[in-house]
């Protein structure tokens, strides 16, 4: 019993230490983000990595999600003779929920794991120590550009996912299932409000912060060689994905 | 130039440094020897600020490094260079990008002047026409040389070497020793080397200090160390498995 309680205590202690270190890293990153010189080149490089290089996977995910949403909602709404609501159903689902969440999860898998792996490798090969010894702050040089890139590019990717999702839904609803194009577009425009889109964008901004911060944290504090790098990448993707889903519910509750 | 006073550091229950006292002389090569796992890397990481001690001080020109704030310490760091055991070159950059990195970060030199300085430093460590290569294309010995070029590119007053010959064959190790001697004699820089390579130590050191069980147990010139009867030192210098140092 004592050993069991001790193990719970140790886990709780480790959890609090992780949350504390992560919060500390976040505050350091915010502070260094405003300390000149601002490293625009590093920031743009990371934005290209997180944003441009994730385009394909986000477009693919968004398009097929919109298509399947149209198909499923058509089957359900047809029973009530409400096929005209397929357009708004797809657009609202994409804008408020699936656009930010799915693109967030996909980019976490692609860019988040790569961030953790890159920083982890830099840690175990002493490259982060080398930065420090050259009087270059590693948090400013490595973490700040990645967090800025995450926070800036996740909303952009979400807008793209929303857009291609709606197009995918339109193709299935109008071209495949025969819903009138005017009705489809008209109903969509009637139902979807700006607040639906801003809700999704707010979520994606938070998801961008979660993914980049968690990936940087695990990568930065990697220990134990190649095995440690692998663990960091896995842990960062798992934790960031869980946090995205939990924060999605919390943000939905707050903003509804 | 650098005084290490009663430096102590533990990791959990394991005491790694247990009151290290050592003086590093300006313009000389000091080699700190000791078995693997005796805390040599921990000691050098304290000197360059990568680790903070549990107690004790490191004094550099009347400044207490162990008590300095980050901004002040960064200014001091610009006077240091370090060659890591693995060279720690940035994979994402070319050789020129690596060597020129400190200049880009801390000086107003334009790209042309940076490249000129980079080429000069690379020449000093015996490398030509490697500027556009990536670290992955370099051999182990070349990586060390590029690492040294990066360590001396800002003309530091002190350069620290973490096991410079680890993983090198005997010929390459001797070449690294020659390189250390040549660059130190030319630049009159203070070199601090941690190593368990006896051949390197006896060839390049002006002063040798032996770290054992968290303390400096002996120090002196290579000749003094050779004549020193301390059985622990003798066993280490002669590379014997039998003796007062237990082999685990």
Coordinates of C-alpha atoms in Angstrom, one line a residue:
Chain A
X1 CA 0.0 0.0 0.0
X2 CA 2.8 2.4 1.0
X3 CA 4.7 1.6 -2.2
X4 CA 1.5 2.2 -4.2
X5 CA 0.9 5.6 -2.6
X6 CA 4.6 6.5 -3.1
X7 CA 4.3 5.7 -6.8
X8 CA 1.2 7.9 -7.1
X9 CA 3.1 10.7 -5.2
X10 CA 6.1 10.4 -7.6
X11 CA 3.8 10.5 -10.6
X12 CA 2.0 13.6 -9.3
X13 CA 5.3 15.2 -8.5
X14 CA 6.6 14.5 -12.0
X15 CA 3.4 15.9 -13.5
X16 CA 3.6 19.1 -11.5
X17 CA 7.3 19.4 -12.4
X18 CA 6.5 19.0 -16.2
X19 CA 3.7 21.5 -16.1
X20 CA 5.9 24.0 -14.2
X21 CA 8.9 23.6 -16.6
X22 CA 6.6 23.9 -19.6
X23 CA 5.0 27.1 -18.2
X24 CA 8.5 28.5 -17.4
X25 CA 9.6 27.7 -21.0
X26 CA 6.4 29.5 -22.3
X27 CA 7.1 32.6 -20.2
X28 CA 10.8 32.7 -21.3
X29 CA 9.7 32.3 -24.9
X30 CA 7.2 35.2 -24.6
X31 CA 9.9 37.4 -22.9
X32 CA 12.6 36.6 -25.5
X33 CA 10.2 37.1 -28.4
X34 CA 10.3 40.8 -27.7
X35 CA 14.0 41.1 -26.9
X36 CA 16.0 42.3 -30.0
X37 CA 17.4 41.1 -32.3
X38 CA 14.2 39.5 -33.6
X39 CA 15.3 36.4 -35.7
X40 CA 13.0 36.9 -38.7
X41 CA 14.9 34.4 -40.8
X42 CA 14.5 31.6 -38.2
X43 CA 10.8 32.6 -37.8
X44 CA 10.1 32.5 -41.6
X45 CA 12.0 29.2 -41.9
X46 CA 9.8 27.6 -39.2
X47 CA 6.6 29.1 -40.7
X48 CA 7.5 27.6 -44.0
X49 CA 8.1 24.2 -42.3
X50 CA 4.9 24.2 -40.2
X51 CA 2.7 25.9 -42.8
X52 CA 3.8 25.4 -46.4
X53 CA 5.1 21.9 -45.8
X54 CA 1.9 20.8 -44.1
X55 CA -0.4 22.1 -46.9
X56 CA -0.7 18.8 -48.7
X57 CA -1.7 16.8 -45.7
X58 CA -4.1 19.5 -44.5
X59 CA -5.7 19.9 -48.0
X60 CA -6.1 16.1 -48.2
X61 CA -7.6 15.8 -44.8
X62 CA -9.9 18.8 -45.2
X63 CA -11.2 17.7 -48.6
X64 CA -12.1 14.2 -47.6
X65 CA -13.6 15.3 -44.3
X66 CA -15.9 17.7 -46.1
X67 CA -16.8 15.0 -48.6
X68 CA -17.6 12.4 -46.0
X69 CA -19.5 15.0 -43.9
X70 CA -21.7 15.8 -46.9
X71 CA -22.3 12.1 -47.6
X72 CA -23.2 11.3 -44.0
X73 CA -25.3 14.4 -43.3
X74 CA -27.2 13.9 -46.6
X75 CA -28.1 10.3 -45.6
X76 CA -29.4 11.6 -42.2
X77 CA -31.1 14.8 -43.4
X78 CA -32.8 13.0 -46.3
X79 CA -35.0 11.2 -43.8
X80 CA -36.5 14.5 -42.7
X81 CA -36.6 16.0 -46.2
X82 CA -33.9 18.5 -45.1
X83 CA -31.3 17.8 -47.8
X84 CA -30.9 21.6 -48.3
X85 CA -29.2 21.8 -44.9
X86 CA -26.3 19.6 -46.1
X87 CA -24.3 22.7 -47.1
X88 CA -24.6 24.5 -43.7
X89 CA -24.0 21.2 -41.9
X90 CA -20.7 20.7 -43.6
X91 CA -19.6 24.4 -43.4
X92 CA -20.5 24.7 -39.7
X93 CA -18.8 21.4 -38.7
X94 CA -15.7 22.3 -40.6
X95 CA -15.5 25.9 -39.4
X96 CA -16.3 25.3 -35.7
X97 CA -14.9 21.9 -35.1
X98 CA -13.3 19.6 -37.7
X99 CA -11.2 22.2 -39.5
X100 CA -9.2 23.3 -36.5
X101 CA -9.2 19.9 -34.7
X102 CA -8.3 17.7 -37.7
X103 CA -5.7 20.1 -39.1
X104 CA -4.3 20.5 -35.6
X105 CA -4.0 16.8 -35.1
X106 CA -2.5 16.2 -38.6
X107 CA 0.1 19.0 -38.2
X108 CA 0.9 17.8 -34.7
X109 CA 1.7 14.4 -36.2
X110 CA 3.8 15.9 -38.9
X111 CA 5.4 19.1 -37.7
X112 CA 5.2 18.5 -33.9
X113 CA 7.0 15.2 -34.0
X114 CA 9.6 16.7 -36.3
X115 CA 10.2 19.6 -34.0
X116 CA 10.7 17.4 -31.0
X117 CA 13.0 15.1 -32.9
X118 CA 15.1 17.9 -34.3
X119 CA 15.5 19.6 -30.9
X120 CA 16.0 16.3 -29.2
X121 CA 18.8 15.4 -31.6
X122 CA 20.4 18.8 -31.1
X123 CA 20.2 18.2 -27.3
X124 CA 21.8 14.7 -27.3
X125 CA 24.5 15.8 -29.8
X126 CA 25.4 18.8 -27.6
X127 CA 24.3 21.3 -30.3
X128 CA 22.1 23.1 -27.7
X129 CA 25.0 23.3 -25.3
X130 CA 27.1 24.6 -28.1
X131 CA 24.6 27.5 -28.7
X132 CA 24.8 28.3 -25.0
X133 CA 28.6 28.4 -25.0
X134 CA 28.5 30.8 -27.9
X135 CA 26.5 33.2 -25.8
X136 CA 23.3 32.5 -27.9
X137 CA 20.2 31.9 -25.8
X138 CA 18.9 28.5 -27.0
X139 CA 15.3 29.3 -26.0
X140 CA 15.4 32.5 -28.1
X141 CA 17.2 30.9 -31.0
X142 CA 15.2 27.6 -31.2
X143 CA 12.0 27.8 -29.2
X144 CA 10.7 31.3 -30.0
X145 CA 10.6 30.9 -33.8
X146 CA 8.8 27.5 -33.5
X147 CA 6.1 28.8 -31.1
X148 CA 5.6 31.9 -33.3
X149 CA 5.3 29.7 -36.4
X150 CA 2.8 27.4 -34.6
X151 CA 0.6 30.2 -33.4
X152 CA 0.7 32.0 -36.8
X153 CA 0.4 29.0 -39.2
X154 CA -2.3 26.8 -37.5
X155 CA -5.0 29.4 -38.1
X156 CA -3.9 29.8 -41.7
X157 CA -4.0 26.0 -42.2
X158 CA -7.4 25.9 -40.5
X159 CA -8.8 28.4 -43.0
X160 CA -7.4 26.3 -45.8
X161 CA -8.9 23.1 -44.3
X162 CA -12.3 24.9 -43.9
X163 CA -12.2 26.1 -47.5
X164 CA -11.3 22.8 -49.1
X165 CA -13.7 21.0 -46.8
X166 CA -16.6 23.1 -48.0
X167 CA -15.5 22.6 -51.6
X168 CA -15.3 18.8 -51.0
X169 CA -18.8 18.9 -49.4
X170 CA -20.1 20.9 -52.4
X171 CA -18.6 18.4 -54.9
X172 CA -20.3 15.5 -53.1
X173 CA -23.6 17.3 -52.3
X174 CA -24.1 19.0 -55.6
X175 CA -22.3 17.0 -58.2
X176 CA -22.7 13.5 -56.7
X177 CA -26.0 13.7 -54.7
X178 CA -27.8 16.2 -56.9
X179 CA -28.6 18.9 -54.4
X180 CA -29.4 22.2 -56.2
X181 CA -26.2 24.4 -56.3
X182 CA -28.0 27.6 -55.6
X183 CA -29.8 26.1 -52.5
X184 CA -26.5 24.6 -51.3
X185 CA -24.6 27.8 -51.5
X186 CA -27.5 30.0 -50.4
X187 CA -28.3 28.0 -47.3
X188 CA -24.6 27.8 -46.4
X189 CA -24.2 31.6 -46.6
X190 CA -27.5 32.1 -44.6
X191 CA -26.4 29.8 -41.7
X192 CA -22.7 30.3 -41.3
X193 CA -21.8 33.5 -39.4
X194 CA -18.4 35.2 -38.9
X195 CA -18.4 34.1 -35.2
X196 CA -18.4 30.4 -36.4
X197 CA -15.2 31.1 -38.3
X198 CA -13.6 33.1 -35.5
X199 CA -14.4 30.4 -33.0
X200 CA -12.5 27.9 -35.1
X201 CA -9.6 30.2 -35.6
X202 CA -9.3 30.9 -31.9
X203 CA -9.2 27.2 -31.3
X204 CA -6.5 26.7 -34.0
X205 CA -4.4 29.4 -32.4
X206 CA -4.5 27.6 -29.1
X207 CA -3.8 24.3 -30.8
X208 CA -0.8 25.9 -32.5
X209 CA 0.6 27.1 -29.2
X210 CA 0.0 23.6 -27.6
X211 CA 1.7 21.7 -30.4
X212 CA 4.7 23.9 -30.7
X213 CA 5.2 24.4 -26.9
X214 CA 4.8 20.7 -26.1
X215 CA 7.1 19.6 -29.0
X216 CA 9.8 22.2 -28.0
X217 CA 9.6 21.2 -24.4
X218 CA 10.0 17.5 -25.0
X219 CA 12.7 18.0 -27.6
X220 CA 14.6 20.6 -25.5
X221 CA 14.7 18.4 -22.4
X222 CA 15.5 15.1 -24.2
X223 CA 17.8 12.7 -22.3
X224 CA 19.3 9.4 -23.2
X225 CA 20.6 9.3 -26.8
X226 CA 18.6 8.0 -29.8
X227 CA 16.1 6.2 -27.6
X228 CA 15.4 9.4 -25.7
X229 CA 14.8 11.3 -29.0
X230 CA 12.3 8.6 -30.0
X231 CA 10.5 8.9 -26.6
X232 CA 10.4 12.7 -26.9
X233 CA 8.8 12.6 -30.3
X234 CA 6.2 10.0 -29.2
X235 CA 5.5 11.8 -25.9
X236 CA 5.1 15.2 -27.6
X237 CA 2.6 13.9 -30.2
X238 CA 0.6 12.0 -27.6
X239 CA 0.4 14.8 -25.1
X240 CA -0.2 17.5 -27.7
X241 CA -3.0 15.4 -29.3
X242 CA -4.7 14.8 -25.9
X243 CA -4.4 18.5 -25.0
X244 CA -5.9 19.5 -28.3
X245 CA -8.9 17.4 -27.7
X246 CA -9.3 18.5 -24.1
X247 CA -8.8 22.1 -24.9
X248 CA -11.2 21.8 -27.8
X249 CA -14.0 20.8 -25.4
X250 CA -13.1 23.6 -23.0
X251 CA -13.0 26.2 -25.7
X252 CA -16.2 25.0 -27.2
X253 CA -17.9 25.3 -23.8
X254 CA -16.5 28.8 -23.2
X255 CA -17.4 30.1 -26.6
X256 CA -20.8 28.5 -27.1
Chain B
X1 CA 43.4 33.6 -14.6
X2 CA 40.7 31.1 -13.4
X3 CA 40.4 30.0 -9.9
X4 CA 38.2 27.1 -8.9
X5 CA 37.5 27.1 -5.2
X6 CA 36.0 24.2 -3.3
X7 CA 33.6 23.3 -6.1
X8 CA 30.9 20.8 -5.1
X9 CA 28.3 19.1 -7.2
X10 CA 26.0 16.1 -6.6
X11 CA 23.4 14.5 -8.9
X12 CA 20.9 13.0 -6.5
X13 CA 22.8 10.9 -4.0
X14 CA 25.9 10.7 -6.2
X15 CA 28.7 13.2 -5.3
X16 CA 30.5 14.0 -8.5
X17 CA 32.6 17.0 -7.5
X18 CA 33.6 17.0 -3.8
X19 CA 35.6 20.2 -3.3
X20 CA 37.6 20.8 -6.4
X21 CA 40.4 23.4 -6.1
X22 CA 42.4 24.4 -9.1
X23 CA 44.1 27.4 -10.7
X24 CA 44.3 27.8 -14.5
X25 CA 47.2 29.9 -15.6
X26 CA 46.8 32.5 -18.4
X27 CA 48.3 31.6 -21.8
X28 CA 49.1 28.0 -20.8
X29 CA 47.6 24.6 -21.6
X30 CA 46.1 22.9 -18.5
X31 CA 45.0 19.3 -19.0
X32 CA 42.7 17.8 -16.4
X33 CA 43.0 14.0 -16.5
X34 CA 40.9 11.3 -14.8
X35 CA 39.0 8.1 -15.5
X36 CA 35.8 8.2 -17.4
X37 CA 32.9 9.1 -15.1
X38 CA 35.1 10.9 -12.6
X39 CA 33.4 14.3 -13.4
X40 CA 35.8 15.9 -15.8
X41 CA 33.0 16.9 -18.2
X42 CA 30.9 18.1 -15.2
X43 CA 33.9 20.3 -14.1
X44 CA 34.3 21.8 -17.6
X45 CA 30.6 22.4 -17.8
X46 CA 30.7 24.4 -14.6
X47 CA 33.5 26.6 -16.0
X48 CA 31.5 27.5 -19.1
X49 CA 28.2 27.9 -17.1
X50 CA 26.3 24.9 -18.5
X51 CA 26.0 23.7 -14.9
X52 CA 25.6 25.5 -11.6
X53 CA 27.5 24.2 -8.5
X54 CA 25.9 23.2 -5.3
X55 CA 28.6 25.2 -3.5
X56 CA 32.0 26.7 -4.3
X57 CA 33.1 29.4 -6.6
X58 CA 34.8 29.9 -10.0
X59 CA 36.6 33.2 -10.2
X60 CA 37.6 34.6 -13.6
X61 CA 39.6 37.9 -13.5
X62 CA 37.9 39.0 -10.2
X63 CA 34.4 38.0 -11.5
X64 CA 32.6 35.2 -9.8
X65 CA 31.2 33.3 -12.7
X66 CA 29.1 31.1 -10.5
X67 CA 27.1 34.1 -9.2
X68 CA 26.7 36.1 -12.4
X69 CA 23.4 37.1 -14.0
X70 CA 22.7 35.7 -17.5
X71 CA 23.3 39.0 -19.4
X72 CA 26.7 39.6 -17.7
X73 CA 27.6 36.0 -18.1
X74 CA 26.9 36.1 -21.8
X75 CA 29.4 38.9 -22.2
X76 CA 32.0 36.7 -20.5
X77 CA 31.1 33.7 -22.6
X78 CA 32.1 35.7 -25.7
X79 CA 35.7 35.5 -24.4
X80 CA 35.4 31.7 -24.3
X81 CA 35.4 29.1 -27.0
X82 CA 34.6 25.4 -26.6
X83 CA 35.3 22.3 -28.6
X84 CA 32.8 19.6 -27.7
X85 CA 33.6 15.9 -27.6
X86 CA 31.3 15.3 -30.6
X87 CA 32.3 18.7 -32.2
X88 CA 28.6 19.6 -31.9
X89 CA 28.4 21.1 -35.3
X90 CA 25.0 22.3 -36.5
X91 CA 23.6 19.7 -38.9
X92 CA 21.4 22.3 -40.6
X93 CA 24.4 24.5 -41.6
X94 CA 27.4 24.2 -43.9
X95 CA 30.9 24.3 -42.5
X96 CA 31.0 28.0 -43.3
X97 CA 27.7 28.5 -41.6
X98 CA 29.0 26.7 -38.5
X99 CA 32.3 28.5 -38.2
X100 CA 30.8 31.9 -39.0
X101 CA 27.8 31.5 -36.7
X102 CA 29.3 33.3 -33.6
X103 CA 30.5 36.2 -35.9
X104 CA 27.0 36.5 -37.4
X105 CA 25.4 36.5 -33.9
X106 CA 27.8 38.9 -32.2
X107 CA 29.5 41.1 -34.7
X108 CA 28.4 43.6 -37.4
X109 CA 30.6 42.0 -40.1
X110 CA 29.1 41.6 -43.5
X111 CA 28.8 38.1 -45.2
X112 CA 31.9 38.7 -47.3
X113 CA 34.1 39.6 -44.2
X114 CA 32.6 36.7 -42.3
X115 CA 33.5 34.3 -45.1
X116 CA 37.1 35.7 -45.2
X117 CA 37.5 35.2 -41.4
X118 CA 36.0 31.7 -41.7
X119 CA 38.4 30.7 -44.5
X120 CA 41.4 32.1 -42.4
X121 CA 40.3 30.1 -39.3
X122 CA 39.8 26.9 -41.4
X123 CA 43.2 27.3 -42.9
X124 CA 44.7 27.7 -39.4
X125 CA 43.2 24.3 -38.4
X126 CA 44.5 22.7 -41.7
X127 CA 41.3 22.7 -43.8
X128 CA 40.8 24.3 -47.2
X129 CA 37.9 24.3 -49.7
X130 CA 35.5 22.7 -47.2
X131 CA 33.3 25.8 -46.6
X132 CA 30.3 24.5 -48.6
X133 CA 30.4 21.0 -47.2
X134 CA 27.8 19.8 -44.6
X135 CA 28.9 18.2 -41.3
X136 CA 27.5 14.9 -42.6
X137 CA 30.1 14.9 -45.3
X138 CA 33.1 15.3 -42.9
X139 CA 35.2 12.6 -41.3
X140 CA 35.5 12.5 -37.5
X141 CA 38.9 14.3 -37.6
X142 CA 37.6 17.0 -39.9
X143 CA 34.6 17.6 -37.7
X144 CA 37.0 18.2 -34.7
X145 CA 39.0 20.6 -36.8
X146 CA 35.9 22.5 -37.9
X147 CA 34.7 22.5 -34.3
X148 CA 38.1 24.0 -33.3
X149 CA 37.8 26.6 -36.0
X150 CA 34.4 27.6 -34.7
X151 CA 35.8 27.7 -31.1
X152 CA 38.6 30.1 -32.1
X153 CA 36.7 32.2 -34.6
X154 CA 35.9 35.0 -32.1
X155 CA 39.6 35.0 -31.0
X156 CA 38.7 33.9 -27.5
X157 CA 41.0 34.3 -24.5
X158 CA 40.1 30.8 -23.2
X159 CA 39.3 27.6 -25.2
X160 CA 37.9 24.5 -23.5
X161 CA 38.3 21.1 -25.0
X162 CA 36.1 18.2 -24.0
X163 CA 38.0 14.9 -24.8
X164 CA 39.5 16.2 -28.1
X165 CA 40.9 12.8 -29.1
X166 CA 38.0 10.5 -28.2
X167 CA 37.1 8.2 -31.1
X168 CA 40.3 9.1 -33.0
X169 CA 42.9 6.6 -34.2
X170 CA 46.5 7.1 -32.7
X171 CA 47.7 9.0 -35.7
X172 CA 44.7 11.3 -35.8
X173 CA 45.0 11.8 -32.0
X174 CA 48.7 12.9 -32.5
X175 CA 47.6 15.2 -35.3
X176 CA 44.9 16.7 -33.0
X177 CA 47.7 17.2 -30.3
X178 CA 49.9 19.0 -32.9
X179 CA 46.9 21.1 -33.9
X180 CA 46.3 22.1 -30.3
X181 CA 50.0 23.0 -29.8
X182 CA 50.2 25.0 -33.1
X183 CA 47.1 27.0 -32.5
X184 CA 47.9 27.7 -28.8
X185 CA 51.4 28.8 -29.6
X186 CA 50.2 31.0 -32.4
X187 CA 47.3 32.6 -30.6
X188 CA 48.8 32.6 -27.0
X189 CA 45.3 31.5 -25.8
X190 CA 44.6 29.8 -22.5
X191 CA 43.6 26.2 -23.2
X192 CA 41.8 23.9 -20.8
X193 CA 41.6 20.3 -21.9
X194 CA 39.9 17.4 -20.2
X195 CA 41.1 14.1 -21.4
X196 CA 42.1 10.6 -20.4
X197 CA 44.5 10.4 -23.4
X198 CA 48.0 10.1 -21.7
X199 CA 49.9 10.6 -24.9
X200 CA 48.1 13.8 -25.7
X201 CA 48.4 15.0 -22.1
X202 CA 52.1 14.5 -21.9
X203 CA 52.7 16.1 -25.3
X204 CA 50.7 19.3 -25.0
X205 CA 50.3 20.1 -21.3
X206 CA 52.0 22.9 -19.5
X207 CA 50.2 21.8 -16.4
X208 CA 48.4 18.5 -15.6
X209 CA 45.8 18.0 -12.8
X210 CA 44.3 14.7 -11.9
X211 CA 40.7 14.5 -10.9
X212 CA 39.9 11.5 -8.7
X213 CA 36.8 10.8 -6.6
X214 CA 35.6 14.4 -7.0
X215 CA 38.9 16.1 -6.0
X216 CA 42.1 17.2 -7.7
X217 CA 44.5 14.8 -6.1
X218 CA 47.8 15.8 -7.9
X219 CA 48.9 18.7 -10.1
X220 CA 52.1 19.7 -11.7
X221 CA 54.1 19.9 -15.0
X222 CA 54.1 16.7 -17.1
X223 CA 57.6 16.0 -15.9
X224 CA 56.6 16.4 -12.2
X225 CA 53.6 14.1 -12.8
X226 CA 55.9 11.5 -14.4
X227 CA 58.1 11.5 -11.3
X228 CA 55.2 11.7 -8.8
X229 CA 55.0 8.4 -6.7
X230 CA 51.2 8.7 -5.9
X231 CA 50.0 5.1 -6.7
X232 CA 46.7 6.3 -8.0
X233 CA 48.4 8.7 -10.5
X234 CA 51.0 6.0 -11.4
X235 CA 48.3 3.4 -12.1
X236 CA 46.4 5.9 -14.3
X237 CA 49.5 7.1 -16.2
X238 CA 50.7 3.5 -16.7
X239 CA 47.2 2.3 -17.7
X240 CA 47.2 -0.6 -15.3
X241 CA 44.0 -2.5 -14.3
X242 CA 45.6 -3.5 -11.0
X243 CA 46.2 -0.9 -8.3
X244 CA 44.3 1.4 -5.9
X245 CA 41.8 2.5 -8.5
X246 CA 39.0 -0.2 -8.6
X247 CA 37.9 -1.3 -12.1
X248 CA 34.1 -1.8 -12.2

